[in-house]
PDB file of C-alpha atoms in Angstrom:
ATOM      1  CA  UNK A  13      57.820  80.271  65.253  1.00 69.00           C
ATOM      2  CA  UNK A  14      59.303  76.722  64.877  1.00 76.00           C
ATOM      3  CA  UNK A  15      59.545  76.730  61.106  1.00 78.00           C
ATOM      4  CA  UNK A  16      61.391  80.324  61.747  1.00 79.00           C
ATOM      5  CA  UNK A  17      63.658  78.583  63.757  1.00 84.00           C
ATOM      6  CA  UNK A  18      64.259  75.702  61.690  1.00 86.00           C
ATOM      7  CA  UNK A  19      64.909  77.874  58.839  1.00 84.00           C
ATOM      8  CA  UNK A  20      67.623  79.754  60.586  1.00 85.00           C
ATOM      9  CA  UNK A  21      69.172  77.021  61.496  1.00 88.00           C
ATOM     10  CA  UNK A  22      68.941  75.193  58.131  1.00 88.00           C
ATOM     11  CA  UNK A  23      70.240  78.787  56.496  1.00 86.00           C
ATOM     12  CA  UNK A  24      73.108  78.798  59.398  1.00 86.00           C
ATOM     13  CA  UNK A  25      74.002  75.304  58.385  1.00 89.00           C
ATOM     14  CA  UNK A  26      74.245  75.951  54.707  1.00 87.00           C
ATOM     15  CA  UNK A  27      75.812  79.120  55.220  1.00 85.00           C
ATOM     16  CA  UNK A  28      78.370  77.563  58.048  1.00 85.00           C
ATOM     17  CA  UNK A  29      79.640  74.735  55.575  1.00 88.00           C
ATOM     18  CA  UNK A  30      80.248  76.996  52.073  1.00 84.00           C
ATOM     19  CA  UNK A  31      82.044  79.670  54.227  1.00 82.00           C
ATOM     20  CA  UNK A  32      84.406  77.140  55.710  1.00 83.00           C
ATOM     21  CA  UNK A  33      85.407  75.653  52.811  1.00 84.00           C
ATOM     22  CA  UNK A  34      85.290  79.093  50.660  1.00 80.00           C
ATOM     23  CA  UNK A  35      86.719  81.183  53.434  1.00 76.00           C
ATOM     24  CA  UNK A  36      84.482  84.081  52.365  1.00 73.00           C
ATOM     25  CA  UNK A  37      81.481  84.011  54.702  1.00 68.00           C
ATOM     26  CA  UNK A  38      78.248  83.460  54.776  1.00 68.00           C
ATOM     27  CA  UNK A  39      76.326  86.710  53.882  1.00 67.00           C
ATOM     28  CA  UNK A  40      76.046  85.290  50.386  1.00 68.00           C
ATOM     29  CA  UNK A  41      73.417  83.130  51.473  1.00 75.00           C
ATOM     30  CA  UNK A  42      72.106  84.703  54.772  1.00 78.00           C
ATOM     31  CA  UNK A  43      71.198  88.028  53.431  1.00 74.00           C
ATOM     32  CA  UNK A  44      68.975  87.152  50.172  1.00 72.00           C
ATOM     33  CA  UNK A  45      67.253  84.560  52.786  1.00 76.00           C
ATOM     34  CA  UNK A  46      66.321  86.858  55.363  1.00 79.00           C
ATOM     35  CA  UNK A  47      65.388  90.182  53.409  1.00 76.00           C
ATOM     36  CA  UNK A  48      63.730  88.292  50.564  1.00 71.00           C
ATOM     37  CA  UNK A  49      62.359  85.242  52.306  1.00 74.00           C
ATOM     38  CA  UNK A  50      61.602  86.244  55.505  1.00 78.00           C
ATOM     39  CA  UNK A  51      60.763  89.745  55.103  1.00 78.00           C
ATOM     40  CA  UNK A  52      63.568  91.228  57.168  1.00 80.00           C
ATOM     41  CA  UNK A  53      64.660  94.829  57.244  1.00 79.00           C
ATOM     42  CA  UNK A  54      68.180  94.976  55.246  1.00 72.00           C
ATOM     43  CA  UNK A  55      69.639  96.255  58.399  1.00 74.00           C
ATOM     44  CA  UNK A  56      69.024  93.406  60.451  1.00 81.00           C
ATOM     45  CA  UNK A  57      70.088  91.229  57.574  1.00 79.00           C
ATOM     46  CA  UNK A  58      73.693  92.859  57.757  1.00 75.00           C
ATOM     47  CA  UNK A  59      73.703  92.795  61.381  1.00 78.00           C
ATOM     48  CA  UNK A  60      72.922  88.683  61.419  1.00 82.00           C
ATOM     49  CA  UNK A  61      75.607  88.784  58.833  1.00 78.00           C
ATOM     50  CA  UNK A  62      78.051  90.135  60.491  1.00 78.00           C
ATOM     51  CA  UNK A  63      77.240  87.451  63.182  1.00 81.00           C
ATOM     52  CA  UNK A  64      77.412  84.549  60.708  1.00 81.00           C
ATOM     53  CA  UNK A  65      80.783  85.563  59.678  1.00 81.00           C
ATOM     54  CA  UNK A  66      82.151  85.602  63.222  1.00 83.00           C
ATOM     55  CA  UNK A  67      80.652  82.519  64.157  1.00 83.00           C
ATOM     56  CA  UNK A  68      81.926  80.863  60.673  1.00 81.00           C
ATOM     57  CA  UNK A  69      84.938  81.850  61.273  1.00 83.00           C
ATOM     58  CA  UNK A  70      85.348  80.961  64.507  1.00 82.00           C
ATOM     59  CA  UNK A  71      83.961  76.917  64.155  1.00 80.00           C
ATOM     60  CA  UNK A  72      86.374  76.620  60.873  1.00 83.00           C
ATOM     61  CA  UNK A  73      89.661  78.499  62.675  1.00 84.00           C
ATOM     62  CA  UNK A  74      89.664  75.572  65.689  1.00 81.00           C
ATOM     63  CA  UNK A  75      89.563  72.928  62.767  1.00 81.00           C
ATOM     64  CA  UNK A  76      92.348  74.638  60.471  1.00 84.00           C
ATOM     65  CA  UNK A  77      94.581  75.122  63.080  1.00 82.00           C
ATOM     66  CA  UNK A  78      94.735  71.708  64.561  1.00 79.00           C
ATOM     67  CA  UNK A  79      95.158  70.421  61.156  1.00 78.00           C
ATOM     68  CA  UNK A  80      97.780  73.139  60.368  1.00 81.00           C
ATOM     69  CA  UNK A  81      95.404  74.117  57.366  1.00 85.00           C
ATOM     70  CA  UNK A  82      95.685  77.788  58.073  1.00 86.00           C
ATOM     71  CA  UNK A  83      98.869  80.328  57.513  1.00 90.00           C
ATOM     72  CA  UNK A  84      98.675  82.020  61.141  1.00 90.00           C
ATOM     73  CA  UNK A  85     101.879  84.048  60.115  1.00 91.00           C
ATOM     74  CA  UNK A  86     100.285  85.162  56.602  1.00 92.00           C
ATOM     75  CA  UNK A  87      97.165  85.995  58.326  1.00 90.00           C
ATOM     76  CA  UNK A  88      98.818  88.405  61.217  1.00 90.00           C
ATOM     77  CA  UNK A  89     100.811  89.810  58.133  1.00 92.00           C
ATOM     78  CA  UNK A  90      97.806  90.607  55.945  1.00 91.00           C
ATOM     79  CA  UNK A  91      95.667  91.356  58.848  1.00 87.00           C
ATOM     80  CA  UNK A  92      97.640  94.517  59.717  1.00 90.00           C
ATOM     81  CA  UNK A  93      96.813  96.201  55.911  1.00 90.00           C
ATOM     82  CA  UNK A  94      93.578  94.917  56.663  1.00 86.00           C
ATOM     83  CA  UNK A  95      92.548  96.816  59.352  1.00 83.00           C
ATOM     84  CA  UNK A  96      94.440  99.825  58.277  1.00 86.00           C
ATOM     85  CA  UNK A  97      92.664 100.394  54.832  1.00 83.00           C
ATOM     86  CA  UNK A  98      89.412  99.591  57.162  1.00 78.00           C
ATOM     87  CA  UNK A  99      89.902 102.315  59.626  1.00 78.00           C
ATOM     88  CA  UNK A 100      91.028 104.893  56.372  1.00 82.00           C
ATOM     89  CA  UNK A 101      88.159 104.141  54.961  1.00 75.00           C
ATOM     90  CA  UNK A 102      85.717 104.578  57.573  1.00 70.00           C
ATOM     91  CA  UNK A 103      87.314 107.817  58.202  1.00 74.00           C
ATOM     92  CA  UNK A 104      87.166 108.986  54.554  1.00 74.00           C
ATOM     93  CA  UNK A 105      83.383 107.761  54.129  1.00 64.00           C
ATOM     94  CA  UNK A 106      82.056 110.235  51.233  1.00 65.00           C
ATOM     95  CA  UNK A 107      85.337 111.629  49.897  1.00 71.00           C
ATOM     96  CA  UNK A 108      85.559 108.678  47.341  1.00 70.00           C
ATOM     97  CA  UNK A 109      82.869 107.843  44.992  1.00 75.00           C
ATOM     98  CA  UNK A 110      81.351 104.535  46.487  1.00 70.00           C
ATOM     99  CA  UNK A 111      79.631 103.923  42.958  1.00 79.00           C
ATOM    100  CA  UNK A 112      83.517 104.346  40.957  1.00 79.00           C
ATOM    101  CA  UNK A 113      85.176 101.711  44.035  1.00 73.00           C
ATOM    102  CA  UNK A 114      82.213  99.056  43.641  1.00 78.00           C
ATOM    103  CA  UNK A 115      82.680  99.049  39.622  1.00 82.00           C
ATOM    104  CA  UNK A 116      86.554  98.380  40.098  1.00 78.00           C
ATOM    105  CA  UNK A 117      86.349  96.378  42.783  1.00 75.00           C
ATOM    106  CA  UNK A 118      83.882  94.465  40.734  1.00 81.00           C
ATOM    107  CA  UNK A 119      85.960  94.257  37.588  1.00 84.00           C
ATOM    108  CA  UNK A 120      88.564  92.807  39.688  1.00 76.00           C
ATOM    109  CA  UNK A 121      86.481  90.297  40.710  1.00 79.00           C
ATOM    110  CA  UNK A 122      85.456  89.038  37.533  1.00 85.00           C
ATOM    111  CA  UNK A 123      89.245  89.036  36.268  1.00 80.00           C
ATOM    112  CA  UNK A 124      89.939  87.053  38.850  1.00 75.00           C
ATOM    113  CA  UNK A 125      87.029  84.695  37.899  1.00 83.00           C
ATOM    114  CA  UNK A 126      88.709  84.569  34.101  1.00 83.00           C
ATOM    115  CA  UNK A 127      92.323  83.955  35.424  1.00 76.00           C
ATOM    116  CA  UNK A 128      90.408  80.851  37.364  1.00 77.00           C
ATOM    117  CA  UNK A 129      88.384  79.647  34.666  1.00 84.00           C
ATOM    118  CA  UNK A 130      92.227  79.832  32.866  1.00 78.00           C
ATOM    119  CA  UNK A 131      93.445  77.711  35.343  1.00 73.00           C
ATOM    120  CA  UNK A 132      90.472  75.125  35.397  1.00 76.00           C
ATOM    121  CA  UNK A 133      90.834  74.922  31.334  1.00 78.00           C
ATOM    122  CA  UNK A 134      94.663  74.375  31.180  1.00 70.00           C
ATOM    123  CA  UNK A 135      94.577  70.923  33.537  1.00 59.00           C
ATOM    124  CA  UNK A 136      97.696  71.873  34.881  1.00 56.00           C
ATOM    125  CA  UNK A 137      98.165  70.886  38.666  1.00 53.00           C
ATOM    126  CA  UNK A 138      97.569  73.241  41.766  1.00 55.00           C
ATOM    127  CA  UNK A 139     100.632  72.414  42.893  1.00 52.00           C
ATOM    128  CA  UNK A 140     103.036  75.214  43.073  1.00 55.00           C
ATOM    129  CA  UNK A 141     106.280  76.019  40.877  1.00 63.00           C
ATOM    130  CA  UNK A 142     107.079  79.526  42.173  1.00 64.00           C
ATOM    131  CA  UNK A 143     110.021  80.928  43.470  1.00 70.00           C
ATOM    132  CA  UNK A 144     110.891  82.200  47.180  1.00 68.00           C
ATOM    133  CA  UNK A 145     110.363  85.403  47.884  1.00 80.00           C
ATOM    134  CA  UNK A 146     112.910  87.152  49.370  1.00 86.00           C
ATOM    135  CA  UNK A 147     110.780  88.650  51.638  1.00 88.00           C
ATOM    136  CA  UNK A 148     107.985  85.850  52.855  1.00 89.00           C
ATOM    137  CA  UNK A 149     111.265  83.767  53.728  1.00 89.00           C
ATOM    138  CA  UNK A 150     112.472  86.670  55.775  1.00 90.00           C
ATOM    139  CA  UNK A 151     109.422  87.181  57.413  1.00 90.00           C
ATOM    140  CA  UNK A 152     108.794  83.121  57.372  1.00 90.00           C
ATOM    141  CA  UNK A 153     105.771  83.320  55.579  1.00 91.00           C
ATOM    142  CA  UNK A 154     106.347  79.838  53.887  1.00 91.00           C
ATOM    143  CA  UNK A 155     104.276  77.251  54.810  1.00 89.00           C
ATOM    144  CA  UNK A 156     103.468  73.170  54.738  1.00 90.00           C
ATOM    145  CA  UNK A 157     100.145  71.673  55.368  1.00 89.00           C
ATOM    146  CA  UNK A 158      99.349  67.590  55.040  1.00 88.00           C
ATOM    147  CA  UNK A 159      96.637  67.060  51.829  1.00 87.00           C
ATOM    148  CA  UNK A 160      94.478  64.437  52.925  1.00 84.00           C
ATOM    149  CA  UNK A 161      92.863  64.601  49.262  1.00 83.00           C
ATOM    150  CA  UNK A 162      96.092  64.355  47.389  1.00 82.00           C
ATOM    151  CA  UNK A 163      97.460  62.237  50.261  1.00 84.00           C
ATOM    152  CA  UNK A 164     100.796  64.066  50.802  1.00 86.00           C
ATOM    153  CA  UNK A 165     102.172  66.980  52.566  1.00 89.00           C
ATOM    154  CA  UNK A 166     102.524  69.956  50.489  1.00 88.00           C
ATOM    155  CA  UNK A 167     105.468  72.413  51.396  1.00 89.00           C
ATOM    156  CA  UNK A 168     104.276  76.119  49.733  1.00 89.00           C
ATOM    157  CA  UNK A 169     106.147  79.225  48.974  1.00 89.00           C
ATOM    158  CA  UNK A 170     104.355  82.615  49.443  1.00 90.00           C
ATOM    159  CA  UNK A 171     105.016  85.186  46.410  1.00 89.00           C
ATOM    160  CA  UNK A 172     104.884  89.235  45.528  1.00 90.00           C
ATOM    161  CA  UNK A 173     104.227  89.854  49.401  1.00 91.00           C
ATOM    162  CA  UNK A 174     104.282  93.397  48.562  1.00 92.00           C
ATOM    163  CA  UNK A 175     101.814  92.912  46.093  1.00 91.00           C
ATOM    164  CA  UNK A 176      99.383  91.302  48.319  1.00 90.00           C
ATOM    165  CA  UNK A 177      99.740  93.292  51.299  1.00 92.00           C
ATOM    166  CA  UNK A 178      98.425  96.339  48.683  1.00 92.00           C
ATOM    167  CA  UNK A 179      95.424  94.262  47.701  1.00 87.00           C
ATOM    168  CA  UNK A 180      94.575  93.590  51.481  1.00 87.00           C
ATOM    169  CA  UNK A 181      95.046  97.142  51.898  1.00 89.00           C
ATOM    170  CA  UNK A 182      92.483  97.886  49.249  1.00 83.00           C
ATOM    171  CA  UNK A 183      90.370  95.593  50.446  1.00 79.00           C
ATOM    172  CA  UNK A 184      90.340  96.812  54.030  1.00 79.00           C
ATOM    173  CA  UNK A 185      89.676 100.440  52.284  1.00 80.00           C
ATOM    174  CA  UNK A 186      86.734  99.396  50.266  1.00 74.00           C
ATOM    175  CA  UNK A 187      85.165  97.269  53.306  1.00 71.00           C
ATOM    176  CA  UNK A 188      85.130 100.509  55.339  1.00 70.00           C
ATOM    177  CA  UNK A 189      84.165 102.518  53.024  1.00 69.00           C
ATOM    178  CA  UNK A 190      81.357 100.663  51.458  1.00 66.00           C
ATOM    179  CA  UNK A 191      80.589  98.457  54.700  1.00 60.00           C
ATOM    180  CA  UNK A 192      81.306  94.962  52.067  1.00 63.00           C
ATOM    181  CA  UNK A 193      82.881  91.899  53.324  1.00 61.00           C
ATOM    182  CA  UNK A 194      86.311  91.133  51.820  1.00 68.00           C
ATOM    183  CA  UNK A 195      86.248  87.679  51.971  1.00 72.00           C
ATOM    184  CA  UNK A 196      86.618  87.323  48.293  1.00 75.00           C
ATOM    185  CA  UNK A 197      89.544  89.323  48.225  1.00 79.00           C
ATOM    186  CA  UNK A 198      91.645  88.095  51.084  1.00 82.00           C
ATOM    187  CA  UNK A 199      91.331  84.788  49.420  1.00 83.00           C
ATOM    188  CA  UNK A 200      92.239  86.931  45.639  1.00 80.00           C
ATOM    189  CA  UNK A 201      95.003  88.293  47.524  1.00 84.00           C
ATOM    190  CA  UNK A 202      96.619  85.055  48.342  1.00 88.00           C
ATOM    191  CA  UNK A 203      95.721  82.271  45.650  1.00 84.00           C
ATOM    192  CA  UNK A 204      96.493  84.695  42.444  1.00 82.00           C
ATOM    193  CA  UNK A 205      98.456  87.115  43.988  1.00 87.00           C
ATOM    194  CA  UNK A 206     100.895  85.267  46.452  1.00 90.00           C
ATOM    195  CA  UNK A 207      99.998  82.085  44.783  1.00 87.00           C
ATOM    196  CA  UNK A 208      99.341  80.277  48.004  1.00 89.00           C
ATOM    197  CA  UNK A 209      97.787  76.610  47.142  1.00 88.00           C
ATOM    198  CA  UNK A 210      93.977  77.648  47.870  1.00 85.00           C
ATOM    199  CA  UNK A 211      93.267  75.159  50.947  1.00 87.00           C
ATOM    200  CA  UNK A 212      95.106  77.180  52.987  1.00 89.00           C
ATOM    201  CA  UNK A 213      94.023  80.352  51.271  1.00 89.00           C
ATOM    202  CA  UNK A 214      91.285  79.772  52.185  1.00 86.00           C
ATOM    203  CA  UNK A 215      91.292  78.500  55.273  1.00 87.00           C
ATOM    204  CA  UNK A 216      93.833  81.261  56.551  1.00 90.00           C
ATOM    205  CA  UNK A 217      90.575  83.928  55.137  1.00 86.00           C
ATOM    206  CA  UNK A 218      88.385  82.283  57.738  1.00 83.00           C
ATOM    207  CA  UNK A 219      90.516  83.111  60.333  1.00 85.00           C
ATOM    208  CA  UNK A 220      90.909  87.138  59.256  1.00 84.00           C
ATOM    209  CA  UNK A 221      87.373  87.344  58.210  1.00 80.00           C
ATOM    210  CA  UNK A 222      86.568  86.751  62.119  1.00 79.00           C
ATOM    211  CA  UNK A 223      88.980  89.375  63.319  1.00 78.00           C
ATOM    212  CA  UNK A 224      87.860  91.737  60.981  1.00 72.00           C
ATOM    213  CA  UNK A 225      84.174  91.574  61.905  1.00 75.00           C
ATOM    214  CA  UNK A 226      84.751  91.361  65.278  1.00 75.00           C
ATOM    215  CA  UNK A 227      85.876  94.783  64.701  1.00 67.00           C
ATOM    216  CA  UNK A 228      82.540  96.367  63.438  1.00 67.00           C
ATOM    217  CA  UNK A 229      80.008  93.736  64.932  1.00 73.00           C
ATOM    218  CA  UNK A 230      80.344  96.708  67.948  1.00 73.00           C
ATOM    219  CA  UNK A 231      79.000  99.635  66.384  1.00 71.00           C
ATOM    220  CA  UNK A 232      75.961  97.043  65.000  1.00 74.00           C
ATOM    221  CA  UNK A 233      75.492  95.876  68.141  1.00 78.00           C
ATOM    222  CA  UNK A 234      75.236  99.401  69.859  1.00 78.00           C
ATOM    223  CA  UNK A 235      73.154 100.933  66.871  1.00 75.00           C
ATOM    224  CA  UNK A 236      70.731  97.705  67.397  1.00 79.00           C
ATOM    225  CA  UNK A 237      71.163  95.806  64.239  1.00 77.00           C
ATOM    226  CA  UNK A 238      72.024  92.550  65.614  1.00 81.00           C
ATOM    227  CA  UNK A 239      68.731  90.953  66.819  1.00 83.00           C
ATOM    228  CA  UNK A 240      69.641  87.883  69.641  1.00 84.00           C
ATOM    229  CA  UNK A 241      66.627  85.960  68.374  1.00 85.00           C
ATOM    230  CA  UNK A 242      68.062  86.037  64.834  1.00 84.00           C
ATOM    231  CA  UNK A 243      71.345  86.044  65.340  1.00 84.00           C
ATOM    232  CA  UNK A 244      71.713  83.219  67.692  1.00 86.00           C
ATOM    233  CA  UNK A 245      69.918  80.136  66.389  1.00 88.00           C
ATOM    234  CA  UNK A 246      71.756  81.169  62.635  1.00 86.00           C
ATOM    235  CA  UNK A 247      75.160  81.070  64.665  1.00 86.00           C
ATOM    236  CA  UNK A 248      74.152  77.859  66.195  1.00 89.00           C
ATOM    237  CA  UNK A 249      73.337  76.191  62.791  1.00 89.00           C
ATOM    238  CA  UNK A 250      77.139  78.377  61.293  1.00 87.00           C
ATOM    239  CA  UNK A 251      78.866  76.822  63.809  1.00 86.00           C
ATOM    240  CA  UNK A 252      77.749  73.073  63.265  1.00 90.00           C
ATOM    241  CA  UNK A 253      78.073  73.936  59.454  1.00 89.00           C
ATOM    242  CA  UNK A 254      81.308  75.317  59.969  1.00 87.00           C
ATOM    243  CA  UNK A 255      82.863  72.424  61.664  1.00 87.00           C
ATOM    244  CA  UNK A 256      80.956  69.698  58.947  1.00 91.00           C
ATOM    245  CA  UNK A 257      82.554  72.198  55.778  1.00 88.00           C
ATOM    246  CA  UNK A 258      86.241  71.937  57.194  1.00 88.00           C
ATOM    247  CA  UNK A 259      86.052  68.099  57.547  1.00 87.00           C
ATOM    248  CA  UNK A 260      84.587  68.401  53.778  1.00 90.00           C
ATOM    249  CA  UNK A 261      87.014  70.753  52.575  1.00 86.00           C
ATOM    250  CA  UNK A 262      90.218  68.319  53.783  1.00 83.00           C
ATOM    251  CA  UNK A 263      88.720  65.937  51.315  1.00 86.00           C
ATOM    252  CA  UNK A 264      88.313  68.138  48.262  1.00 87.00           C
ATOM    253  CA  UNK A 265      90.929  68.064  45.464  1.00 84.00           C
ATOM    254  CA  UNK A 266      91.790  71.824  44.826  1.00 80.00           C
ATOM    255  CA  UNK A 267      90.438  71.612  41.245  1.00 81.00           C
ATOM    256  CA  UNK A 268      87.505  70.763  42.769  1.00 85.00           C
ATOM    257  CA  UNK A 269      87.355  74.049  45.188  1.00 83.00           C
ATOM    258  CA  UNK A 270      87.823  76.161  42.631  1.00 81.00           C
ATOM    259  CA  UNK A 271      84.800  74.984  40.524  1.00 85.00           C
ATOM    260  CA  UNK A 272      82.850  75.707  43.404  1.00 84.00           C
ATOM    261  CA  UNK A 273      84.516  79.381  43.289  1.00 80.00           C
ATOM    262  CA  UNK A 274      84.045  80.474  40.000  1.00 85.00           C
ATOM    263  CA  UNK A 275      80.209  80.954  39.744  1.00 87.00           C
ATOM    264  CA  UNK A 276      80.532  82.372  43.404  1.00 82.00           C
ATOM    265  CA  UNK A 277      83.340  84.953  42.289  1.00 79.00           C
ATOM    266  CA  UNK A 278      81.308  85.847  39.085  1.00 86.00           C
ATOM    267  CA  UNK A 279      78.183  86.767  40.598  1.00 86.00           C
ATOM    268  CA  UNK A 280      79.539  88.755  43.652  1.00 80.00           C
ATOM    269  CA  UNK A 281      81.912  90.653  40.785  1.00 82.00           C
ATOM    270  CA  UNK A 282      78.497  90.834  38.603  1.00 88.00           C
ATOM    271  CA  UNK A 283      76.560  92.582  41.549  1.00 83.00           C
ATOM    272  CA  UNK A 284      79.172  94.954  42.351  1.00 79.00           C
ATOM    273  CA  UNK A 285      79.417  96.084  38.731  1.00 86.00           C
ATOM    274  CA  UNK A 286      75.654  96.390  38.761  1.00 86.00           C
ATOM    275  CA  UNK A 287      75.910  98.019  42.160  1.00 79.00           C
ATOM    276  CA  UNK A 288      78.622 100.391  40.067  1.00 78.00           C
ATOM    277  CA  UNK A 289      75.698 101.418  37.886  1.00 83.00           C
ATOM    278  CA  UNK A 290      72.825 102.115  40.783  1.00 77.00           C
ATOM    279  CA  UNK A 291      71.498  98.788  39.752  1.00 76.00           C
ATOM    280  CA  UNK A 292      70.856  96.002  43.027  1.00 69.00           C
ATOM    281  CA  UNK A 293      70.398  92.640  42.130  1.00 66.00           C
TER     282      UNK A 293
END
């Protein structure tokens, strides 16, 4: 019973500090523990998820947005296409195959990966030279955050809003669909597509991931997936990790962030390829 505990709360820890600074959640790490470790039905594995991202979410989004981290604006903005391709999706559950939208969600993935891997081998800065968009300055989607890496404030321009509010869109589609998390692509959407620096990508994805599975941690709560004696030490050790990744994330250079991406990126586009295919791993 104790080492149970401890190892929810060590999982919730880990879990708590790579979401912050990834902004994709924790199920990454959470799931494979409990199913394959512990022995836990996959259901209650998602359900505990679903928890972890809430509570990751929540302990990162009171950091980011007293250090101005976070695009609030972007993440209302996004959060709208969101939800919409969510509640399509969930309503069209069966009409699309799920096997054809994991494969090109999954090759998306991995082309992100390669335009990252791009970025890493050219050495050029992450800081931006893009143009306004017409639109983001209408809608004052621009923002400025304070690097404490680099040591300097860094003013941003947000790019091809149209472009990104379709890939949020999609997003929201396949996560109802296919019950996924879209952290991944809520930070593709706004790093390669709107070219936001990726600190506050990220950070700004912690924030909509919460609001997103605030949405559907109802129906698992009501159909009994979420388990209280699961669920709440892991958000106890998220939200501790969550508050120690922010402080660590202020301190990484972007370069830096993005090698930590990569290999996550790849294997979450590798699995939904395989998934594509009929094949878990």
């Amino acid at each position: 019973m104790t080492y149970s505990l401890l190892l929810l709360l060590g999982v919730g820890l880990l879990a708590g500090i790579f979401g912050a600074i990834l902004g994709i959640g924790g199920g990454l790490i959470i799931t494979p523990v409990l199913t394959l470790g512990m022995g836990l039905d996959i259901k209650y594995a998602i359900g505990a998820s679903i928890i972890a991202v809430i509570a990751t979410s929540s302990g990162a989004t009171i950091a980011y947005l007293k250090d101005d981290m976070l695009n609030l604006r972007v993440a209302m903005f996004l959060e709208i296409a969101t939800t919409v391709g969510a509640v399509l999706g969930a309503v069209l559950t069966g009409l699309v195959h799920a096997n054809f939208l994991y494969f090109l969600f999954g090759a998306l993935l991995v082309f992100t990966t390669y335009n990252m891997i791009r970025k890493l081998l050219s050495k050029a800065s992450d800081a931006q030279n893009v143009q306004a968009d017409q639109l983001a300055t209408k809608l004052n989607l621009n923002g400025t955050y304070y690097d404490k890496a680099l040591k300097e404030q860094v003013d941003y321009q947000v790019q091809n809003v149209p472009g990104g509010f379709t890939m949020m869109f999609g997003a929201g589609f396949a996560s109802g669909l296919l019950g996924i998390g879209s952290g991944a692509f809520k930070v593709l959407a706004m790093d390669t597509i709107m070219h936001m620096p990726l600190k506050p990508s990220s950070a700004t994805s912690n924030l909509m991931m919460g609001v997103t599975a605030a949405a559907s941690a109802m129906v698992y709560f009501f159909n009994g997936s979420i388990k209280p004696g699961i669920a709440a030490p892991l958000a106890i050790g998220i939200l501790v990790g969550a508050l120690i990744g922010t402080r660590i994330m202020e301190h990484l250079k972007p370069r830096l962030i993005r090698m930590i991406f990569v290999p996550v990126m790849l294997y979450l586009g590798i699995q939904m390829i395989a998934k594509g295919f009929g094949v878990t791993i």
